[in-house]
Tab-separated table of C-alpha atoms in Angstrom:
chain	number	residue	atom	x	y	z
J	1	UNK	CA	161.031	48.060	128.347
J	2	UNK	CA	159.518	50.731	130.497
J	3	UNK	CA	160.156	54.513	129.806
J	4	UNK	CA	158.214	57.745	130.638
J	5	UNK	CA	156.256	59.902	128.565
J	6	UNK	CA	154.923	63.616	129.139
J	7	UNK	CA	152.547	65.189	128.523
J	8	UNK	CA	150.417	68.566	129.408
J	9	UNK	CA	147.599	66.588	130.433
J	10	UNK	CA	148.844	63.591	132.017
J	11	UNK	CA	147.712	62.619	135.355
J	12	UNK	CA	150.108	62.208	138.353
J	13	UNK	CA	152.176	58.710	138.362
J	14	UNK	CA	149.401	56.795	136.475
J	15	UNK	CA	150.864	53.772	134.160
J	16	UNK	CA	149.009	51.886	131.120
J	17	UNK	CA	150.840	49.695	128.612
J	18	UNK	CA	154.184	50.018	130.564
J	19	UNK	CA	154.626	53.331	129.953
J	20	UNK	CA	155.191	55.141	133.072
J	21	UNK	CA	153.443	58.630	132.752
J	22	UNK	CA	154.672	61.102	135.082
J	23	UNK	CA	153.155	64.654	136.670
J	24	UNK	CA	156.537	66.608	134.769
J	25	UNK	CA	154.873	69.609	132.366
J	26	UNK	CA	151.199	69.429	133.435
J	27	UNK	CA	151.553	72.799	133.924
J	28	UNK	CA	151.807	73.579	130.455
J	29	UNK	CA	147.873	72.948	129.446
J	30	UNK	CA	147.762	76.845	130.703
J	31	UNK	CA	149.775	78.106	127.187
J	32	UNK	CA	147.159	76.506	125.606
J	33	UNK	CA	143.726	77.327	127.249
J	34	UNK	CA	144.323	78.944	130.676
J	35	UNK	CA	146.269	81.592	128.631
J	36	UNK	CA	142.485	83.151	127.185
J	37	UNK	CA	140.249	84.913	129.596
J	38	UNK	CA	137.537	84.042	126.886
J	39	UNK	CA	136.726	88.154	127.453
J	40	UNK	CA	136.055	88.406	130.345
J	41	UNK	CA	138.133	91.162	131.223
J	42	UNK	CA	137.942	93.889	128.750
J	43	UNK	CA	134.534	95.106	129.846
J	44	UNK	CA	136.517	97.166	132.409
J	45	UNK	CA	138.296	99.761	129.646
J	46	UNK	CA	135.734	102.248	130.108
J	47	UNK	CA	133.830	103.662	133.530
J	48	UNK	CA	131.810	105.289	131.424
J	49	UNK	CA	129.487	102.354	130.158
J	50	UNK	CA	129.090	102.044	133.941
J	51	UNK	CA	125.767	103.087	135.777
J	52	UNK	CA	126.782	105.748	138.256
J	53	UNK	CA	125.227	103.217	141.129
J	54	UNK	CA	128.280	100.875	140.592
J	55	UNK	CA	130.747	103.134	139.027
J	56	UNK	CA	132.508	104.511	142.320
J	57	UNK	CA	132.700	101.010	143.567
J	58	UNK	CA	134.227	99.678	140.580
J	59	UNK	CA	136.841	102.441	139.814
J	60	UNK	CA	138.213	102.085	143.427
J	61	UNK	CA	137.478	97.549	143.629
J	62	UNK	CA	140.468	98.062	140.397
J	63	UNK	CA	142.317	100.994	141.842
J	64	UNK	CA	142.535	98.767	144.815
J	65	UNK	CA	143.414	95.582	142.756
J	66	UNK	CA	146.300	97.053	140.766
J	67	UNK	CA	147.559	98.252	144.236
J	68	UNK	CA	147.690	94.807	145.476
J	69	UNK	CA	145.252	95.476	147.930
J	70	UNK	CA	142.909	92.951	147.074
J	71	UNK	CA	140.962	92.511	150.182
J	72	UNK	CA	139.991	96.000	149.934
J	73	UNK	CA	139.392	94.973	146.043
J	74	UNK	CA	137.190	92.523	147.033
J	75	UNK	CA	135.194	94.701	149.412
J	76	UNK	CA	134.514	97.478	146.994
J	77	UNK	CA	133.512	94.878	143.714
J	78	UNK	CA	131.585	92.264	146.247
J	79	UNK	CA	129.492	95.241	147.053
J	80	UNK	CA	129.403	96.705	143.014
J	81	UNK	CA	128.242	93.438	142.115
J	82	UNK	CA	125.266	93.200	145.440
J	83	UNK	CA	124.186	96.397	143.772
J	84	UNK	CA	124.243	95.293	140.584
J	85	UNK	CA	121.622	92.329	141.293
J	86	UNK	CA	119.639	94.636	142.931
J	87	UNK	CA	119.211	96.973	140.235
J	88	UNK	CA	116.795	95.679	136.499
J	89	UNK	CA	118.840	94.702	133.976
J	90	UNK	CA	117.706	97.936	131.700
J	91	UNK	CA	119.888	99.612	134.422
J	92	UNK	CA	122.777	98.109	131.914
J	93	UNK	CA	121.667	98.192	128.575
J	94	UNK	CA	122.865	97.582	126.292
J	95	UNK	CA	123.660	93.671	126.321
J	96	UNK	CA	123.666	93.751	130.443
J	97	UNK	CA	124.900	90.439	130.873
J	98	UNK	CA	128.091	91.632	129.535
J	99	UNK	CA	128.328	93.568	131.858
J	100	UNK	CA	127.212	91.591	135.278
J	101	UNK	CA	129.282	89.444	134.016
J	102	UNK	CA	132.192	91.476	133.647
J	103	UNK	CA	131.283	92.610	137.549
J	104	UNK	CA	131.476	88.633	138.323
J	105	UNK	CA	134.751	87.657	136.855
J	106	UNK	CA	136.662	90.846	138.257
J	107	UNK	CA	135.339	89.215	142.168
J	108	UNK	CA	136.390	85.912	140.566
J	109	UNK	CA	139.951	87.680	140.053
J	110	UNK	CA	140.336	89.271	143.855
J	111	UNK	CA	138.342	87.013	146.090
J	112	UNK	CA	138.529	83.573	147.727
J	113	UNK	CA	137.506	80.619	145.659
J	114	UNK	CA	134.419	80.418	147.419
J	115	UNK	CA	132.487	83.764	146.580
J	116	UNK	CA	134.017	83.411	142.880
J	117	UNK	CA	132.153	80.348	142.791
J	118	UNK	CA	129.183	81.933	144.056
J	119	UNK	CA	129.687	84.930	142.288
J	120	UNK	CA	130.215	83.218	138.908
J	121	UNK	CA	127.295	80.738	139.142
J	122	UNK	CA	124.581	83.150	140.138
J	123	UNK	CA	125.633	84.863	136.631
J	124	UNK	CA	125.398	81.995	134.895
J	125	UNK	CA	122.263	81.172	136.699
J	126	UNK	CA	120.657	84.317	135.244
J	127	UNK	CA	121.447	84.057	131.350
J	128	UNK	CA	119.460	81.199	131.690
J	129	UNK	CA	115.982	83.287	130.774
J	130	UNK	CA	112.903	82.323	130.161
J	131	UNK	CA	113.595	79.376	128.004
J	132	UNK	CA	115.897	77.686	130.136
J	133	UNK	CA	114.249	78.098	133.707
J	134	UNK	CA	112.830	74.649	134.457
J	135	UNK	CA	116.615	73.475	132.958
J	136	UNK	CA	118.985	72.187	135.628
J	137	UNK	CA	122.056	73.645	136.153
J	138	UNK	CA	125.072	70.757	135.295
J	139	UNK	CA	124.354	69.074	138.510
J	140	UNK	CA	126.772	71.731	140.410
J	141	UNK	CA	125.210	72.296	143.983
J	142	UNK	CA	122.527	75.297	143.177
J	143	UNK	CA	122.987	77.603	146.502
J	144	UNK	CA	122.018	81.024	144.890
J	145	UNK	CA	118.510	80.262	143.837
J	146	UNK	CA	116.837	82.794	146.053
J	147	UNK	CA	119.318	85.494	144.576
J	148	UNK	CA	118.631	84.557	141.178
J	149	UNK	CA	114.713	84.574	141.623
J	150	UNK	CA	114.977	87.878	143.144
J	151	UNK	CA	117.621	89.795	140.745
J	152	UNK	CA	114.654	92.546	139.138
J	153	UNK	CA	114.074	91.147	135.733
J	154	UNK	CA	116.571	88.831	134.762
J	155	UNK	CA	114.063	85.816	133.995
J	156	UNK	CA	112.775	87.128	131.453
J	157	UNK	CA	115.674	88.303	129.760
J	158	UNK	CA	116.949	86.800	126.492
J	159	UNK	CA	120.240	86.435	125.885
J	160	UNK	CA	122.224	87.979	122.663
J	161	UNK	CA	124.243	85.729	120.841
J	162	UNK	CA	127.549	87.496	122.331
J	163	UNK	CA	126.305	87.182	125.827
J	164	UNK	CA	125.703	83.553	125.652
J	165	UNK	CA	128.935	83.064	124.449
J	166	UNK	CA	130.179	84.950	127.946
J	167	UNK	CA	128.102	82.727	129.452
J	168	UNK	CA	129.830	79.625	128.118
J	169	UNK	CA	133.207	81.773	129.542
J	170	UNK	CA	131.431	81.371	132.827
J	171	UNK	CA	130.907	77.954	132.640
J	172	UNK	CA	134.567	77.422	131.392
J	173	UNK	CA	135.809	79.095	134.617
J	174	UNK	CA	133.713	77.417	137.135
J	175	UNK	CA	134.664	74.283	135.395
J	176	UNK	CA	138.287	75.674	136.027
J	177	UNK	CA	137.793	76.447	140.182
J	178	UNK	CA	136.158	72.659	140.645
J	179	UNK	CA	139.076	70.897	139.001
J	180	UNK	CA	141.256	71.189	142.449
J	181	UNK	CA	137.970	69.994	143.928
J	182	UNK	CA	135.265	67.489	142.037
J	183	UNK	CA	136.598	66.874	138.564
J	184	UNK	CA	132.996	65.201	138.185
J	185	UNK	CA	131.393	68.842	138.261
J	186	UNK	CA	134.591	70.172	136.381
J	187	UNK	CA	133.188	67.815	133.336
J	188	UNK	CA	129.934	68.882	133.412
J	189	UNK	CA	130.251	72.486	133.534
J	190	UNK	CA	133.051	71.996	130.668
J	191	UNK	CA	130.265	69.729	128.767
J	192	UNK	CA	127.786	72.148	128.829
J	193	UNK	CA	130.194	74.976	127.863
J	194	UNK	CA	130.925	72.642	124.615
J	195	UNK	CA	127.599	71.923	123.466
J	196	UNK	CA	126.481	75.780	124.172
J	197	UNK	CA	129.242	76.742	122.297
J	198	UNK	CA	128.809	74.284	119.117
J	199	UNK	CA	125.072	75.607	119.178
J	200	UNK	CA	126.601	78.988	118.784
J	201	UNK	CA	128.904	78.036	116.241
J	202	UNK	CA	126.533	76.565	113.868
J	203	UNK	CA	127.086	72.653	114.523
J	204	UNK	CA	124.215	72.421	116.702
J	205	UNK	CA	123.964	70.296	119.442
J	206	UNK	CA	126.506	67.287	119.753
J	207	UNK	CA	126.699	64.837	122.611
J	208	UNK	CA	130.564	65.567	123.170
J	209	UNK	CA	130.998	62.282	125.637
J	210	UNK	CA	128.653	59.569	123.800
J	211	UNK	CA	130.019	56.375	122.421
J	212	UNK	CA	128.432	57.024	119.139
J	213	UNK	CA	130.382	60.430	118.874
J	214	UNK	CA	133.750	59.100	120.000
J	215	UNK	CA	133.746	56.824	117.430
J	216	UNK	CA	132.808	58.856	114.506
J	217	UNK	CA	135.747	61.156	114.937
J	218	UNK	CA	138.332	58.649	116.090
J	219	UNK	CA	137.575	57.235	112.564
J	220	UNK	CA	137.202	59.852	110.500
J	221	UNK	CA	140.349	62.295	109.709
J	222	UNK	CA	138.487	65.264	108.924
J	223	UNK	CA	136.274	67.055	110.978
J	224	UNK	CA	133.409	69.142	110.701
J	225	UNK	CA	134.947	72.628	112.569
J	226	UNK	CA	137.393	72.582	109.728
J	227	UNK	CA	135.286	73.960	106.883
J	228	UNK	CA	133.213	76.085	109.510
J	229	UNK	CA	132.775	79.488	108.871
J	230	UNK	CA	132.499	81.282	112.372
J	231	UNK	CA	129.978	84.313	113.700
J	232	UNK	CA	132.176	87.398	113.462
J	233	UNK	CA	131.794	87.665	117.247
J	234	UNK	CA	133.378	83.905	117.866
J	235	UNK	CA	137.094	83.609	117.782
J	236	UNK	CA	138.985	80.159	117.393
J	237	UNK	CA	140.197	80.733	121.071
J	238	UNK	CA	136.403	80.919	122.266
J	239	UNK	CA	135.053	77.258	120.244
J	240	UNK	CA	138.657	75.805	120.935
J	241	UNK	CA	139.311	76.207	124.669
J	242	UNK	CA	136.244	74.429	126.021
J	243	UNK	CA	137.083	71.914	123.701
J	244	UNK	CA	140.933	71.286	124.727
J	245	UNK	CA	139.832	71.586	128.493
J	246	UNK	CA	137.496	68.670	128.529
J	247	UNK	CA	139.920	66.963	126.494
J	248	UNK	CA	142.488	67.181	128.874
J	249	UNK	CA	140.220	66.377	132.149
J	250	UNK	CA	138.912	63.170	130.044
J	251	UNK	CA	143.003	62.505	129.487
J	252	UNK	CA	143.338	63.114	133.015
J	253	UNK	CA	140.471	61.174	134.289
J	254	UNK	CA	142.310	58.271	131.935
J	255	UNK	CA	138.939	58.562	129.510
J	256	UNK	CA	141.177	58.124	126.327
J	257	UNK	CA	138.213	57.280	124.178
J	258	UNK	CA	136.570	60.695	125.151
J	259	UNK	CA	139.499	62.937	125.034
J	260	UNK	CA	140.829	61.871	121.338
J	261	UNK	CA	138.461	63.039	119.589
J	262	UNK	CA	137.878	66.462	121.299
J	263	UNK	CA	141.778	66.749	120.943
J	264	UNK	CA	141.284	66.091	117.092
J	265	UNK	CA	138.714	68.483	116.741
J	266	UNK	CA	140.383	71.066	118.344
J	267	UNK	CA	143.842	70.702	116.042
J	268	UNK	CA	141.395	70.986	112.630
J	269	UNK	CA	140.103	74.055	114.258
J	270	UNK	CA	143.408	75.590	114.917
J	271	UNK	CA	145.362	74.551	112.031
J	272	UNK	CA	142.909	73.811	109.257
J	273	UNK	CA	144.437	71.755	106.569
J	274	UNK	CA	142.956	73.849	103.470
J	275	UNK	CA	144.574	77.269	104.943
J	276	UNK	CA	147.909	78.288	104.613
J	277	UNK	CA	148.525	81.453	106.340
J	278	UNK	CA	147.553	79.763	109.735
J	279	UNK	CA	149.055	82.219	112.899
J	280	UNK	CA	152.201	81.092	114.376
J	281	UNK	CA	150.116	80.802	118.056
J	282	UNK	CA	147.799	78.419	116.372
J	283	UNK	CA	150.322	76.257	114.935
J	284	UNK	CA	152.260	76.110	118.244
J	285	UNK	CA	149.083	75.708	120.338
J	286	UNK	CA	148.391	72.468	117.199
J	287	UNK	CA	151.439	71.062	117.961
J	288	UNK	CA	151.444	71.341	122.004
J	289	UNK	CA	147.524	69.284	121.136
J	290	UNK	CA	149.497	67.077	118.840
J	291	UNK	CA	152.331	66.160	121.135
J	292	UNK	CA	148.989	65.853	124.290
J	293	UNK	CA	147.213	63.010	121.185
J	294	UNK	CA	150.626	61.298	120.816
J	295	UNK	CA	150.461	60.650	124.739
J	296	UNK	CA	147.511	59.477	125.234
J	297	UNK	CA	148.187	56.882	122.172
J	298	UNK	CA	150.801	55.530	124.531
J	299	UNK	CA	148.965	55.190	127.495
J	300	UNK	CA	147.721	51.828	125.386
J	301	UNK	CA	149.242	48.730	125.179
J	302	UNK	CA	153.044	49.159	123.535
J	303	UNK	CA	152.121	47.401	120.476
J	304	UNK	CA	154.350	48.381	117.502
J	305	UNK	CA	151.789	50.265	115.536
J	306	UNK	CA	150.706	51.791	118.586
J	307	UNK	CA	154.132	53.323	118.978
J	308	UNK	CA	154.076	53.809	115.098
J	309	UNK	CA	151.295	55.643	115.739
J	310	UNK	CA	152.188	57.921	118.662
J	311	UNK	CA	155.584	58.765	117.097
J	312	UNK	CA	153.979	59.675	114.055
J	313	UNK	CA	151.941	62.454	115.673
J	314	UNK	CA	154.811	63.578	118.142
J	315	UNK	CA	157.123	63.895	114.881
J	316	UNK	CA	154.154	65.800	113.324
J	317	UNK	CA	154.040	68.424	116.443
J	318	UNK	CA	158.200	68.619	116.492
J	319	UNK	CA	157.470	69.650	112.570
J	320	UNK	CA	155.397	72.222	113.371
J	321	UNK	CA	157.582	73.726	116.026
J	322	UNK	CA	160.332	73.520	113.732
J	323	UNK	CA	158.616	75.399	111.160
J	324	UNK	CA	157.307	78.027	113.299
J	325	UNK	CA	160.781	78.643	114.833
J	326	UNK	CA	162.325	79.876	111.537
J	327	UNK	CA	159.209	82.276	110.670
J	328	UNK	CA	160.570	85.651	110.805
J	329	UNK	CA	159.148	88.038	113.557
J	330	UNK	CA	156.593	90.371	113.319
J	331	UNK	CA	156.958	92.901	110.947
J	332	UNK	CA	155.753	95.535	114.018
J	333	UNK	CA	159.145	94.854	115.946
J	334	UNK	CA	161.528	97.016	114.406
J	335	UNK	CA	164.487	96.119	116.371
J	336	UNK	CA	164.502	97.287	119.715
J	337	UNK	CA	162.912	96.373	122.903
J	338	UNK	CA	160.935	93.380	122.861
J	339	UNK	CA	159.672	91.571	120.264
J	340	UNK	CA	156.072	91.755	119.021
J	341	UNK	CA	154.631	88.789	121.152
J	342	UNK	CA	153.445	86.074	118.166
J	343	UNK	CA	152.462	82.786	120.038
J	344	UNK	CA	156.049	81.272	119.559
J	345	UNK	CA	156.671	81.379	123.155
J	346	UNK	CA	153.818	78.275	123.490
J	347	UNK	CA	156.263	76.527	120.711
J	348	UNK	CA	159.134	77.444	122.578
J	349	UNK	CA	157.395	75.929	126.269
J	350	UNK	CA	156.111	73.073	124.453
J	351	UNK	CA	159.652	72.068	122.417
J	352	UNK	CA	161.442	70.249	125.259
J	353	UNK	CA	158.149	67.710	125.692
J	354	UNK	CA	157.666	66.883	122.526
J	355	UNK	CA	162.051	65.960	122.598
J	356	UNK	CA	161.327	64.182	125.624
J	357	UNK	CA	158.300	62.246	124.558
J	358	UNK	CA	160.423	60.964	120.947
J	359	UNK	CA	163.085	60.129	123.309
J	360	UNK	CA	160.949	58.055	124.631
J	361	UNK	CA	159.609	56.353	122.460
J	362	UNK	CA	162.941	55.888	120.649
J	363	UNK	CA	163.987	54.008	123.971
J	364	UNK	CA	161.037	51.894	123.619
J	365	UNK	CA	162.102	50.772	120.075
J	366	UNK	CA	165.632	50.247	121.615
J	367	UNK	CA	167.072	53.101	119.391
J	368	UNK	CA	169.489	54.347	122.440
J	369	UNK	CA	171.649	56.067	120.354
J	370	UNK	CA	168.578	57.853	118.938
J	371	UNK	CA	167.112	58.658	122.181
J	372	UNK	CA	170.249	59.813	123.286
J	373	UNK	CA	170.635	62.599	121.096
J	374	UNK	CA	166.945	63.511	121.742
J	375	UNK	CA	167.137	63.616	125.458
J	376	UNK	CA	169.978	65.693	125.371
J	377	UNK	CA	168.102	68.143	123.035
J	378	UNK	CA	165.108	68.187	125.352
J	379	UNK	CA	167.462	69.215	128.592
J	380	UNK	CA	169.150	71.732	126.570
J	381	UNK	CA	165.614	73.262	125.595
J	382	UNK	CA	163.880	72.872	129.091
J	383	UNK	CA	166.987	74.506	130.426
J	384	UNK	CA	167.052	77.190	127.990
J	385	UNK	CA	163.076	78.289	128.461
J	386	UNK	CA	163.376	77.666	132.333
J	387	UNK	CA	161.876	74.466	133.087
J	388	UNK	CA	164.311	72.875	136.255
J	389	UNK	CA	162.070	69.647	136.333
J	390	UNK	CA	162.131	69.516	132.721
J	391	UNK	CA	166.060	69.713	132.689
J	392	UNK	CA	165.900	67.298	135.874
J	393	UNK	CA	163.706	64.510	134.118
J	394	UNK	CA	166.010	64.367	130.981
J	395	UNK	CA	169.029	64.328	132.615
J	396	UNK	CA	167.964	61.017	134.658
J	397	UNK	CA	166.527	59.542	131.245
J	398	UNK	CA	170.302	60.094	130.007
J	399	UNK	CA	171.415	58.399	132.726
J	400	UNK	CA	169.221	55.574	132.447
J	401	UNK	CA	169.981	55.118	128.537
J	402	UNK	CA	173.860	55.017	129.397
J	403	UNK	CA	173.533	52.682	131.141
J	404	UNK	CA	171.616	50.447	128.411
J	405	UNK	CA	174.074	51.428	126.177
J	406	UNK	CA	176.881	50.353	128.249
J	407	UNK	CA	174.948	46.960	128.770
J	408	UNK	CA	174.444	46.307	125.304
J	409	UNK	CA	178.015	47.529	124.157
């Protein structure tokens, strides 16, 4: 029988195997990697790292921001950031990219999509340096050459390990503003944000979409970010979230065979399984991937061990939750006002899909009486973290499995 299954990634009204996939919770892909700014914002904290050429334009561009005013925002950082490639780069030692970068992604915050994207890739243009100057950019129209050759310096600049990490956060968020428009550029600036980033890391260089590739990790349970140690400058939240974006444009774009692997590679990096005092954010952020993996495994043919399979890693993810949900708080709330903010909320957002989705496939295996119950848990959860549609899309699976029942009974 037919039935619906959700996930954050899936793609609007698209159906494989007879399982109906609707748009319901796409939103939630932002608890797991729009949630990071990959720092890009915290170069701000201080004016004083400023040169005084920008300075005055920056202090009022943020005044002007946290006002709401942010066409005057725009005004005052658009012309920090003309400045700022007029200037050499020893104007902003040390580590200048960091900072022209930081410039770039406060426009990208106050202005049209447009002169982000213009903004953004001119930055990323110039951390390529000297070695990667004949390299093209990911196929992205190039419309700021004649900026980049004449920004004083910046060609023959070498990039720190830090500030080629920021420039991977550029590429993340240009892959980000071409997702409502080309999701063919979208995958290759989110490409060549993985395979800088896995440089980085240590892993080297990995061809993140060949067949070769995809096949190794779809057959292999381990992976190799498990073990890794990381730079004491990388976070998890830096290697992971390129890695869980392409993942979900390849699950959007209905590349299964792509997206499984990056999926699995991101859940060994967040919850490894040799380490036990894993962050509650990581293991709700696992489980959210988890529940994304146990989609896409039904977007194949309905064979039994397919929905074996798929149940077996939404089960996994409700574990998780589960588990997380009876962790006590953080020992830093003391009792009043608000709780110390621990990464359960992406458990608590995340709950009322993974309900729906065993529903599901509980209805597919004819269980009504078991996808009953777990519909009625998934409304009561949707309704109780705020998601109407969520609520909405349970209630009408109810109503479609009474009316089974009353068929069969």
């Amino acid at each position: 029988m037919a039935c619906r299954g959700f996930s954050s990634t899936a793609s609007p009204q698209s159906t494989t195997g007879g399982v109906r996939v609707s748009k319901l919770f796409t939103a939630l892909l932002a608890l797991g990697v729009g949630a990071t700014g990959l720092g890009l914002y915290e170069f701000y904290t201080s004016f004083t790292l400023w040169p005084e050429q920008v300075r005055g334009d920056l202090r009022a561009g943020i005044k002007a921001r946290n006002q709401g005013d942010l066409y005057l925002s725009e005004r005052y950082v658009t012309r920090a950031f003309q400045t700022a490639l007029s200037l050499p780069y020893q104007t902003f030692a040390p580590e200048p990219y960091l900072k022209l970068s930081g410039i770039a992604s406060l426009l990208s915050e106050v202005a049209s999509d447009r002169r982000s994207r213009e903004a953004l890739q001119i930055t990323w243009e110039l951390g390529a340096g000297p070695s990667e100057q004949h390299s093209p950019l990911p196929d992205a129209k190039k419309t700021s050459s004649a900026v980049v050759e004449g920004a004083p310096g910046w060609l023959s600049y070498t990039l720190s390990d830090e500030e080629r990490l920021r420039r991977v956060a550029l590429a993340y968020k240009l892959g980000q503003l071409a997702s409502e428009r080309d999701l063919d550029e979208e995958e290759k600036w989110l490409i060549w944000a993985v395979e800088e980033v896995l440089r980085l890391s240590g892993l080297g260089m990995t061809n993140v979409n060949s067949d070769t590739n995809t096949k190794v990790h779809e057959n292999s349970g381990s992976s190799a970010l498990e073990d890794l140690e990381l730079p004491p400058w990388m976070s998890k939240t830096d290697l992971g979230a390129p890695l869980e974006a392409l993942g979900a444009l390849y699950a959007k774009k209905g590349k299964i065979e792509y997206a499984m692997p990056l999926y699995l590679q991101a859940i060994s990096l967040l919850l490894p399984p040799k380490i036990n005092n894993v962050p509650i954010e990581d293991r709700c952020r696992a489980a959210q991937l988890m529940n994304n993996l146990s989609e896409l495994i039904m977007r194949r043919p309905p064979t039994p061990e397919v929905r074996a399979q798929a149940e077996a890693w939404a089960r996994q993810a409700l574990g998780i939750i589960e588990r997380a949900q009876t962790q006590p708080r953080s020992s830093q709330w003391f009792g009043w006002g608000q709780p110390a903010d621990d990464g359960r909320d992406v458990c608590e957002q995340a709950l009322g899909v993974v309900l729906f989705n065993l529903g599901s496939l509980r209805e597919m295996t004819s269980d009504l009486d078991g996808a009953k119950k777990l519909f009625e848990k998934s409304a009561e959860q949707c309704s109780k973290v705020g998601i109407r549609e969520g609520v909405v899309e349970a209630q009408e699976a109810l109503r479609r499995v009474e009316k089974m029942r009353k068929k069969v009974g």
